[in-house]
Tab-separated table of C-alpha atoms in Angstrom:
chain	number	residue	atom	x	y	z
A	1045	UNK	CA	-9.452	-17.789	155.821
A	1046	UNK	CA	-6.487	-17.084	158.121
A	1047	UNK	CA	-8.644	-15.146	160.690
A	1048	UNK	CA	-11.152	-17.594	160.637
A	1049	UNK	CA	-9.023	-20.366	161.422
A	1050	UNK	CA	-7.372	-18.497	164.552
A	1051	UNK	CA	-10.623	-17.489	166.001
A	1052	UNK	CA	-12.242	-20.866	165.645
A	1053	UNK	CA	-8.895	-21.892	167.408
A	1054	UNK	CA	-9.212	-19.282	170.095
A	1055	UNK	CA	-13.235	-19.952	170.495
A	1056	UNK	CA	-12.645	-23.718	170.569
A	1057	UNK	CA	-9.493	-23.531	173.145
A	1058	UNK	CA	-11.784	-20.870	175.822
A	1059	UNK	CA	-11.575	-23.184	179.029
A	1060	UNK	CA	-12.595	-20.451	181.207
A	1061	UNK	CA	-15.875	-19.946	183.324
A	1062	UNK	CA	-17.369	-18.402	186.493
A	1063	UNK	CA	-19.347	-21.229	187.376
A	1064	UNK	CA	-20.865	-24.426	186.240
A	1065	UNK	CA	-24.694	-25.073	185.710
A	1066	UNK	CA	-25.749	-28.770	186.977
A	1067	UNK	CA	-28.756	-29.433	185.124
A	1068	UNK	CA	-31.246	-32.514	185.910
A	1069	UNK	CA	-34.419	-33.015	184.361
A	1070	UNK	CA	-37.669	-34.980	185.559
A	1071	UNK	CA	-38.454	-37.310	182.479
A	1072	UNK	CA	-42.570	-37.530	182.699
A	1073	UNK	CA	-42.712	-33.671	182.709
A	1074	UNK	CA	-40.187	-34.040	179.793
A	1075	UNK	CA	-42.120	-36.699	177.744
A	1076	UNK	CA	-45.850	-36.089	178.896
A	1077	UNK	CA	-47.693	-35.184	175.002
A	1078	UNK	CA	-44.637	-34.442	174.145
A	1079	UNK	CA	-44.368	-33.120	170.331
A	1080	UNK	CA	-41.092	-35.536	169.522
A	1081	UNK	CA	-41.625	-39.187	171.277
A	1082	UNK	CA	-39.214	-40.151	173.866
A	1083	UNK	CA	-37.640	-43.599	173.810
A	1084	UNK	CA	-38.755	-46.230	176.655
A	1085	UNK	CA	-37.284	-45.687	179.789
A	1086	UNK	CA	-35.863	-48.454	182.216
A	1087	UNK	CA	-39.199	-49.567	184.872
A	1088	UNK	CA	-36.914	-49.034	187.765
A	1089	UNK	CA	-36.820	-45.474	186.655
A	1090	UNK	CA	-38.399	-43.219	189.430
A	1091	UNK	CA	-35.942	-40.563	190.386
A	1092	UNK	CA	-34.193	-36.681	189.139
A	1093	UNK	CA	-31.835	-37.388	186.245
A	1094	UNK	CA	-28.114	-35.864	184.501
A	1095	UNK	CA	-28.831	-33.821	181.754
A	1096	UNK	CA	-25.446	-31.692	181.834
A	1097	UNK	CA	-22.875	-30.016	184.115
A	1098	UNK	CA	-22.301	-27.008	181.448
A	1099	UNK	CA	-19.275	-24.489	182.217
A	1100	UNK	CA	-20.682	-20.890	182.193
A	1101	UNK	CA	-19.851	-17.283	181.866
A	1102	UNK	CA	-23.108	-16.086	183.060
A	1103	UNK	CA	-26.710	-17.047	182.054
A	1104	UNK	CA	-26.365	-16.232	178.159
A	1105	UNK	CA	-22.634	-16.976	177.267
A	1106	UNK	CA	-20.772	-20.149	177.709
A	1107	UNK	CA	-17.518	-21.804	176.160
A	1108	UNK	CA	-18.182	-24.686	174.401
A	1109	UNK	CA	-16.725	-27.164	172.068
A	1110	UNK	CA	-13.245	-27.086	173.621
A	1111	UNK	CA	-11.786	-30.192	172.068
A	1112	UNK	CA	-11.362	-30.007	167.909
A	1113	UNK	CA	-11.158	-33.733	167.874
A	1114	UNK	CA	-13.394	-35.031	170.767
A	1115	UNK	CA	-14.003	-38.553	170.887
A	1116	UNK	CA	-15.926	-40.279	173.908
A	1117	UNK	CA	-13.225	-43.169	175.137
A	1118	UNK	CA	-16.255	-45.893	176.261
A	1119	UNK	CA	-13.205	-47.866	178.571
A	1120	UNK	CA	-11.758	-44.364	180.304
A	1121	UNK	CA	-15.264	-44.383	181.833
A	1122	UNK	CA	-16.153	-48.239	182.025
A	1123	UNK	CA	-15.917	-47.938	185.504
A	1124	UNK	CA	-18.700	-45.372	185.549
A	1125	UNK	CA	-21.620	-47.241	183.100
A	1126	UNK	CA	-23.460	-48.927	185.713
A	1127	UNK	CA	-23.822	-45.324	187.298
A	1128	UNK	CA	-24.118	-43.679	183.848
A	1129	UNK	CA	-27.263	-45.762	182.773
A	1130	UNK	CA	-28.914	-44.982	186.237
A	1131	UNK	CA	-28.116	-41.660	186.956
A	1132	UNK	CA	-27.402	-40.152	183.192
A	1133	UNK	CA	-29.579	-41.728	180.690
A	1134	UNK	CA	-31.431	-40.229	177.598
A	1135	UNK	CA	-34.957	-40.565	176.673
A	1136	UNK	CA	-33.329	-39.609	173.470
A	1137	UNK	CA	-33.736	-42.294	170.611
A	1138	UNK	CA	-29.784	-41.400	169.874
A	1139	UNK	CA	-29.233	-43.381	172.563
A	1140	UNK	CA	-27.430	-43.257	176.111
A	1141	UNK	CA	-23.750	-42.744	174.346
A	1142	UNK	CA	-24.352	-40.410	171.920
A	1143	UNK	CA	-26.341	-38.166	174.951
A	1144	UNK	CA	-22.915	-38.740	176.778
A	1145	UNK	CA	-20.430	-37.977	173.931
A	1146	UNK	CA	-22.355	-34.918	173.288
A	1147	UNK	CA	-22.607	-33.300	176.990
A	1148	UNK	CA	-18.726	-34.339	177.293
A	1149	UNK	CA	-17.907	-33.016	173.394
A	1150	UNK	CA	-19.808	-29.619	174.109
A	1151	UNK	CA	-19.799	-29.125	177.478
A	1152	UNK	CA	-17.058	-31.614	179.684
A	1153	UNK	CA	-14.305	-30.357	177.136
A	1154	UNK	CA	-14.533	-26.873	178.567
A	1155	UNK	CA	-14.388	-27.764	182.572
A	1156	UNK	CA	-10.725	-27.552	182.886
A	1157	UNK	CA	-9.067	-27.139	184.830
A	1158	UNK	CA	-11.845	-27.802	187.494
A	1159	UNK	CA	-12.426	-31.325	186.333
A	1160	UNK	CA	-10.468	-32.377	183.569
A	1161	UNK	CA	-10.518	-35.134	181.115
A	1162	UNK	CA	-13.238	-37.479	180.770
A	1163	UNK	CA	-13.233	-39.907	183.733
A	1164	UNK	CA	-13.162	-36.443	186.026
A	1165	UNK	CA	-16.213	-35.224	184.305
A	1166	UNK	CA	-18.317	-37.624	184.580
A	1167	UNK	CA	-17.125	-38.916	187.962
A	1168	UNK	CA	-17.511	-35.423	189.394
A	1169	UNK	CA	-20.841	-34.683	187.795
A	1170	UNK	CA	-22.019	-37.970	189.352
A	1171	UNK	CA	-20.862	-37.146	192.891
A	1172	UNK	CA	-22.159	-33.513	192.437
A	1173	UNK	CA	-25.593	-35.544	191.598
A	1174	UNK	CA	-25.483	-37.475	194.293
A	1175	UNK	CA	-25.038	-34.612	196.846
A	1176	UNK	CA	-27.237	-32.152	195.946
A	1177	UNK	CA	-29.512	-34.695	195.725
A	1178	UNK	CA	-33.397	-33.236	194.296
A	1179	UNK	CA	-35.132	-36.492	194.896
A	1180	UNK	CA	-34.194	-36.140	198.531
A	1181	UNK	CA	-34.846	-32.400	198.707
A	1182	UNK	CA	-38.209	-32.690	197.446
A	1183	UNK	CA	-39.244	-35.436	199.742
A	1184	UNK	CA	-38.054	-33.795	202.703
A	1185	UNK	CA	-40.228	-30.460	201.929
A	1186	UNK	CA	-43.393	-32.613	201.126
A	1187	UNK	CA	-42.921	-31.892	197.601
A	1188	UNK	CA	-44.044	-35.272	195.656
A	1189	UNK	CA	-45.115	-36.286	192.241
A	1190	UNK	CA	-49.147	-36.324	191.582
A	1191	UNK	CA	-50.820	-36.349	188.231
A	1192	UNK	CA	-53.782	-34.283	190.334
A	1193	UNK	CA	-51.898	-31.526	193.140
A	1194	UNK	CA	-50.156	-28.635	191.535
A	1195	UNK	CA	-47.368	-26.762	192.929
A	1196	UNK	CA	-46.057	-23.115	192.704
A	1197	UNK	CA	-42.514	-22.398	191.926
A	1198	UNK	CA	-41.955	-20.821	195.312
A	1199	UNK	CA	-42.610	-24.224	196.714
A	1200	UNK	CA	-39.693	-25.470	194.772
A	1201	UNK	CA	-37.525	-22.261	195.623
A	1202	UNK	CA	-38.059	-23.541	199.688
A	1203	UNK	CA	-36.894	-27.015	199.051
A	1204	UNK	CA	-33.855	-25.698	197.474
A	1205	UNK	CA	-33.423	-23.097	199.953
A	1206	UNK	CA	-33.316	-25.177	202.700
A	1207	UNK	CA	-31.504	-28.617	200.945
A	1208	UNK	CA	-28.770	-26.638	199.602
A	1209	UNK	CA	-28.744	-23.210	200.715
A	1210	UNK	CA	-29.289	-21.374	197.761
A	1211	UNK	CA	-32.445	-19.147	197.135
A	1212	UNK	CA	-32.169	-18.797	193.276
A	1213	UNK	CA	-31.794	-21.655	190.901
A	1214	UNK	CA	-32.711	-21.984	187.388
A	1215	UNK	CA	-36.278	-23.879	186.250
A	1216	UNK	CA	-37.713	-25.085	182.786
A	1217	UNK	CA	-41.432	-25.523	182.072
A	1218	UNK	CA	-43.081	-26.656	179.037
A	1219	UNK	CA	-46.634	-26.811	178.389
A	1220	UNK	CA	-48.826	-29.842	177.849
A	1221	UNK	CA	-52.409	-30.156	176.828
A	1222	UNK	CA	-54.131	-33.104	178.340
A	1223	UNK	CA	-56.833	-35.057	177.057
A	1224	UNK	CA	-59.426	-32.974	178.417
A	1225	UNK	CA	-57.906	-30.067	176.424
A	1226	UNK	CA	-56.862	-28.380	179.616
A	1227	UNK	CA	-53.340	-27.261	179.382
A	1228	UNK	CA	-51.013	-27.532	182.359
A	1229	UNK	CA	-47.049	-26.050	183.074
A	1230	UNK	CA	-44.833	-29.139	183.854
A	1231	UNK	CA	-41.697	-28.280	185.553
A	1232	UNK	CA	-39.433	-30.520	183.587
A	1233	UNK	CA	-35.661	-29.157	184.059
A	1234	UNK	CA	-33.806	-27.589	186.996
A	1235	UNK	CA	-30.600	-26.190	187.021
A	1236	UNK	CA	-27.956	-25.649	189.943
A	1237	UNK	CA	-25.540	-23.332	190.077
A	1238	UNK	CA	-22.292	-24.764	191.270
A	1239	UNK	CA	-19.230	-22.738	192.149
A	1240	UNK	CA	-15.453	-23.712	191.137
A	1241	UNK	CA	-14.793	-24.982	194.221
A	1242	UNK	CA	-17.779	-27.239	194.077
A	1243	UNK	CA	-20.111	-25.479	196.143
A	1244	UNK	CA	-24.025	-24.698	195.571
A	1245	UNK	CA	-24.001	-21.223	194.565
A	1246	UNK	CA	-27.038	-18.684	193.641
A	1247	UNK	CA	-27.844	-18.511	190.169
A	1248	UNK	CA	-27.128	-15.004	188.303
A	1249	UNK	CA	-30.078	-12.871	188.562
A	1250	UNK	CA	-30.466	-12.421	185.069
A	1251	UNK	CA	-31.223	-16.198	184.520
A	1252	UNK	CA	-34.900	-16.006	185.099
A	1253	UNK	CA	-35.459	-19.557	183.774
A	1254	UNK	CA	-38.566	-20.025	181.405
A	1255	UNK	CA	-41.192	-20.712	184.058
A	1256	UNK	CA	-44.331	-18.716	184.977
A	1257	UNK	CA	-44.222	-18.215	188.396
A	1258	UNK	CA	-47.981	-16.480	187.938
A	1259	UNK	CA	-49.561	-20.098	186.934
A	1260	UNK	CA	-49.202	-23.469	189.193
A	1261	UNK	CA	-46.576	-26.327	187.693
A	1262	UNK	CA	-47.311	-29.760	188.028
A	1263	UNK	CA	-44.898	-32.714	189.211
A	1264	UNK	CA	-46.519	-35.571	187.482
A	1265	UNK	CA	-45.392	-39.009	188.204
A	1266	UNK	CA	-43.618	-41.581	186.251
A	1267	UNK	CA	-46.757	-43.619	185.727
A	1268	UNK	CA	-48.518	-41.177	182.842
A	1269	UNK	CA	-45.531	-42.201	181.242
């Protein structure tokens, strides 16, 4: 019982990393005939969304759960909620502050000393949102939402490449069978590597992301929704 205790203490106290992984997500691709139904989503809705800013090792190892008694203080970040429900909401039915306790629990706990506490999280994932903005890269290569065009990843690696400099980053697809019974790869997730000193950094190698770069990916648009 002794051993167990010390290495939950020593797993739960691991506040180092290499990088961080910014992670926004494109609700339609997210909810489109989805298996689990998403909750309704504000109208004014239209843009890239927070899922996380998660600490890493490297692509299959992070620290996690850093705090033993984490609890999500609603007035250290009451300055931040107008931001928060724009920029970081859930389509989770849990609701927009149990999606925020969690990423903060699990992941915001372990980004000391880079950005520490709860008001630095969440402020500095916001500002890291804002500028490496997607919704602006995408527009500026041409790249826009359609329930008809298709894309290929390497479109996607371009936009990147020349927004933020970086030539690998980390994508998500899921497949969804439309009414027709055709199924199609939605690009729902993309993650950003971000260096300690805040910078846009390649992506390990080894972090291939779950997308078929063989098969086109749709962008569809928040109005399938």
């Amino acid at each position: 019982m002794l051993v167990w205790c010390t290495l939950a203490v020593l797993l739960g106290s691991a506040q180092s990393f290499n990088y961080f992984n910014l992670v926004r997500q494109w609700t339609p691709n997210m909810c489109y005939k989805a298996s689990r139904s998403c909750r309704a989503m504000p109208s004014a809705l239209d843009h890239w969304t927070i899922h996380g800013l998660w600490p890493s090792y490297n692509p299959d190892s992070w620290p996690e759960d850093c705090s033993n008694n984490c609890v999500l203080k609603t007035q250290t970040i009451s300055h931040l909620l107008t931001q928060l429900k724009k920029e970081w909401p859930t389509s989770y039915n849990g609701g927009d502050y149990g999606f925020w306790r969690h990423e903060y629990c699990k992941h915001g706990t372990c980004a000391s000393p880079v950005l520490s506490g709860q008001a630095n999280y969440f402020s500095g994932t916001l500002a890291l949102h804002k500028k490496f903005d997607i919704d602006q890269a995408l527009d500026e290569a041409n790249i826009t939402p359609s329930a008809k065009k298709a894309y290929r990843v390497s479109n996607f690696d371009a936009a990147f490449k020349s927004a933020f400099g970086v030539t690998r980053v980390v994508y998500w697809c899921r497949w969804a069978r439309d009414n027709d019974g055709v199924y199609r790869q939605l690009l729902w997730q993309v993650g950003l590597c971000i260096s300690r000193g805040l910078k846009a950094v390649n992506c390990p190698k080894s972090d291939d992301g779950i997308c078929n770069r063989n098969k086109q990916v749709f962008y569809l648009p928040y109005s399938v929704l």
